[in-house]
Amino acid sequence: MSSITHRWWLLRGCRNHTTLLWQRLGKREYAIAVAGFTVVILTFSFIISSDSSSSDDDRFSVTGFTDFVPLTFLHNAAQRGAFADGSGFSPGSGFESGLSTFSASDCLDGSVPAYHFQKGFGSGSRRWVLHIEGGGWCNTEASCAFRKTTALGSSKYMDHQVQFSGILSGDQFHNPDFYNWNKVKIRYCDGASFTGHPESEQKNDTKLFFRGQLIWEAMMDELMSIGLSNAQEALLSGCSAGGLATLIHCDDFREIMPKETRVKCLSDAGFFLNEQDVAGNATIQSFYDDVVHLQGAAGSLKKDCVAKMEPSKCFFPQNFVKSINTPVFFVNPTYDFWQIKNILVPGPADPRGHWHKCHLSIRNCSPEQIEVLQGFRNSLLKALSEFQQMKDVGMFINSCYIHCQTWISETWHGPNSPKINNKTIAEAVGDWFFERKQTSKSAPAMQQVSIGTGSD
């Protein structure tokens, strides 16, 4: 396919929301991988926060419900490991305000982890969908120290309420299969996709808490106590770093659930490639190596993978997906703009800024740059093809220039959403989760895989 023809396919059906999302990023040079994506999260956080300050009438859809959901601090963060002085939780300890200096499961700054919960109703009262927030990683003490001054490292800076949309939407029109389920948004504040271990804290003098694994365990304990343990069906999902966390903890999630519960996992933009950048440097491999060693993440990674290769390589899904026993669905754009900016063309690999305009919009890319992007696309498809025939694996791989797609209503399910085989992401995920028969002759049986270069 020529670069001109491929450019047309790339833009078709993705022309509005995808380029807008990238333009919201602003102009950022690559310093650490987390920096660029933090801008995205903070930008959307600001938009949501701004919306939440509007009139009450604006907060309700035409169906009369609100999708603005309050923040809940993890009640069992202190009790799970007790305070360092052995006193356990006590009134006035700071827990009420989101500060828990000595709790076992802490954000980077020592504050209490948090989540947003919306109770299900009707047929969804015993069904749960969990969504893990994304937001990159921190790979040095300095970057983690900066991160703890943001909502991605401290619950003190998290919005008191957020709007649920996409897969978490309570609007049946935008979320036909999961609208009335119990819905949870798990906030991300550890900087290592919920894999950090406190033993590694002895290495730093910056009062950083590396307790992602403990946050995960405490979070699951609390959700089980409020009804997850009685779930008939449960879907664990996540975006970006949260999509990676979903894959890492997918089997852990299956293990804590009752055997009779239908449990599956959905990773959105969490399939990060171990590819060299345009200058031939192993930028992302080096970055992940720093993350894993700094936070002692090896203990949370797949044991059979760690036994065969360096632990940091087991941060790449292509090296451990075959070890996941729970059904998994992948949603990924082949032109993932976060991976393009931070893995394929990070700032140091483009010192003269030849890729700057291309980063802002794929319409600005030269034919030569399109060829490079197509090579990255082919690498992703090749990596995914190894799992295409695995039992219970589903995929929705489109060619949009975007990053996450499941938590945004416009891309999840709507009139202008990306489609493959005439199905939106929501419809494809629903068919896979509920194992619905396909009506389209062009659709693979049981929606095992949906890979396309367009979105008509």
Short mmCIF file of N, CA, C and O in Angstrom, two decimals, residues 69-72 115-120 128 164 181-185 223 226-227:
data_model
loop_
_atom_site.label_atom_id
_atom_site.label_comp_id
_atom_site.label_asym_id
_atom_site.label_seq_id
_atom_site.Cartn_x
_atom_site.Cartn_y
_atom_site.Cartn_z
N VAL A 69 -19.04 11.09 39.63
CA VAL A 69 -18.92 10.13 40.73
C VAL A 69 -17.86 10.60 41.73
O VAL A 69 -16.75 10.95 41.35
N PRO A 70 -18.20 10.63 43.02
CA PRO A 70 -17.28 11.15 44.04
C PRO A 70 -16.08 10.24 44.29
O PRO A 70 -16.13 9.03 44.02
N LEU A 71 -15.03 10.82 44.82
CA LEU A 71 -13.81 10.10 45.17
C LEU A 71 -13.99 9.41 46.51
O LEU A 71 -14.53 9.98 47.45
N THR A 72 -13.55 8.17 46.58
CA THR A 72 -13.60 7.41 47.84
C THR A 72 -12.19 6.99 48.22
O THR A 72 -11.50 6.35 47.44
N TYR A 115 -10.50 5.61 44.81
CA TYR A 115 -11.24 5.10 43.66
C TYR A 115 -12.60 5.81 43.59
O TYR A 115 -13.01 6.52 44.52
N HIS A 116 -13.28 5.63 42.49
CA HIS A 116 -14.63 6.15 42.32
C HIS A 116 -15.55 4.94 42.09
O HIS A 116 -15.24 4.06 41.29
N PHE A 117 -16.68 4.93 42.77
CA PHE A 117 -17.59 3.78 42.69
C PHE A 117 -19.02 4.24 42.42
O PHE A 117 -19.55 5.11 43.11
N GLN A 118 -19.64 3.63 41.41
CA GLN A 118 -21.05 3.87 41.10
C GLN A 118 -21.79 2.54 41.15
O GLN A 118 -21.44 1.60 40.43
N LYS A 119 -22.79 2.47 42.01
CA LYS A 119 -23.49 1.21 42.25
C LYS A 119 -24.34 0.81 41.05
O LYS A 119 -24.98 1.64 40.41
N GLY A 120 -24.35 -0.49 40.76
CA GLY A 120 -25.15 -1.00 39.67
C GLY A 120 -26.62 -1.14 40.05
O GLY A 120 -26.99 -1.03 41.23
N TRP A 128 -19.92 -6.37 37.50
CA TRP A 128 -18.94 -5.32 37.81
C TRP A 128 -18.00 -5.08 36.64
O TRP A 128 -17.53 -6.02 35.99
N PHE A 164 -17.96 9.77 34.66
CA PHE A 164 -17.83 8.45 34.05
C PHE A 164 -18.33 8.52 32.61
O PHE A 164 -19.43 9.00 32.35
N TRP A 181 -24.09 -1.70 35.23
CA TRP A 181 -23.22 -2.51 36.08
C TRP A 181 -22.66 -1.67 37.23
O TRP A 181 -22.64 -0.43 37.16
N ASN A 182 -22.18 -2.33 38.26
CA ASN A 182 -21.36 -1.66 39.26
C ASN A 182 -20.08 -1.22 38.56
O ASN A 182 -19.40 -2.05 37.93
N LYS A 183 -19.74 0.06 38.68
CA LYS A 183 -18.60 0.58 37.93
C LYS A 183 -17.58 1.22 38.87
O LYS A 183 -17.95 2.00 39.77
N VAL A 184 -16.32 0.89 38.66
CA VAL A 184 -15.25 1.39 39.52
C VAL A 184 -14.13 1.96 38.66
O VAL A 184 -13.67 1.31 37.71
N LYS A 185 -13.72 3.17 38.98
CA LYS A 185 -12.51 3.73 38.38
C LYS A 185 -11.43 3.72 39.44
O LYS A 185 -11.54 4.39 40.47
N LEU A 223 -12.97 -3.72 47.48
CA LEU A 223 -14.04 -3.92 46.51
C LEU A 223 -14.76 -5.24 46.74
O LEU A 223 -15.99 -5.33 46.57
N ILE A 226 -17.40 -4.80 49.39
CA ILE A 226 -18.60 -4.01 49.11
C ILE A 226 -19.45 -4.63 47.99
O ILE A 226 -20.35 -3.98 47.47
N GLY A 227 -19.15 -5.88 47.63
CA GLY A 227 -20.03 -6.57 46.71
C GLY A 227 -19.38 -7.31 45.56
O GLY A 227 -20.02 -8.16 44.93
#
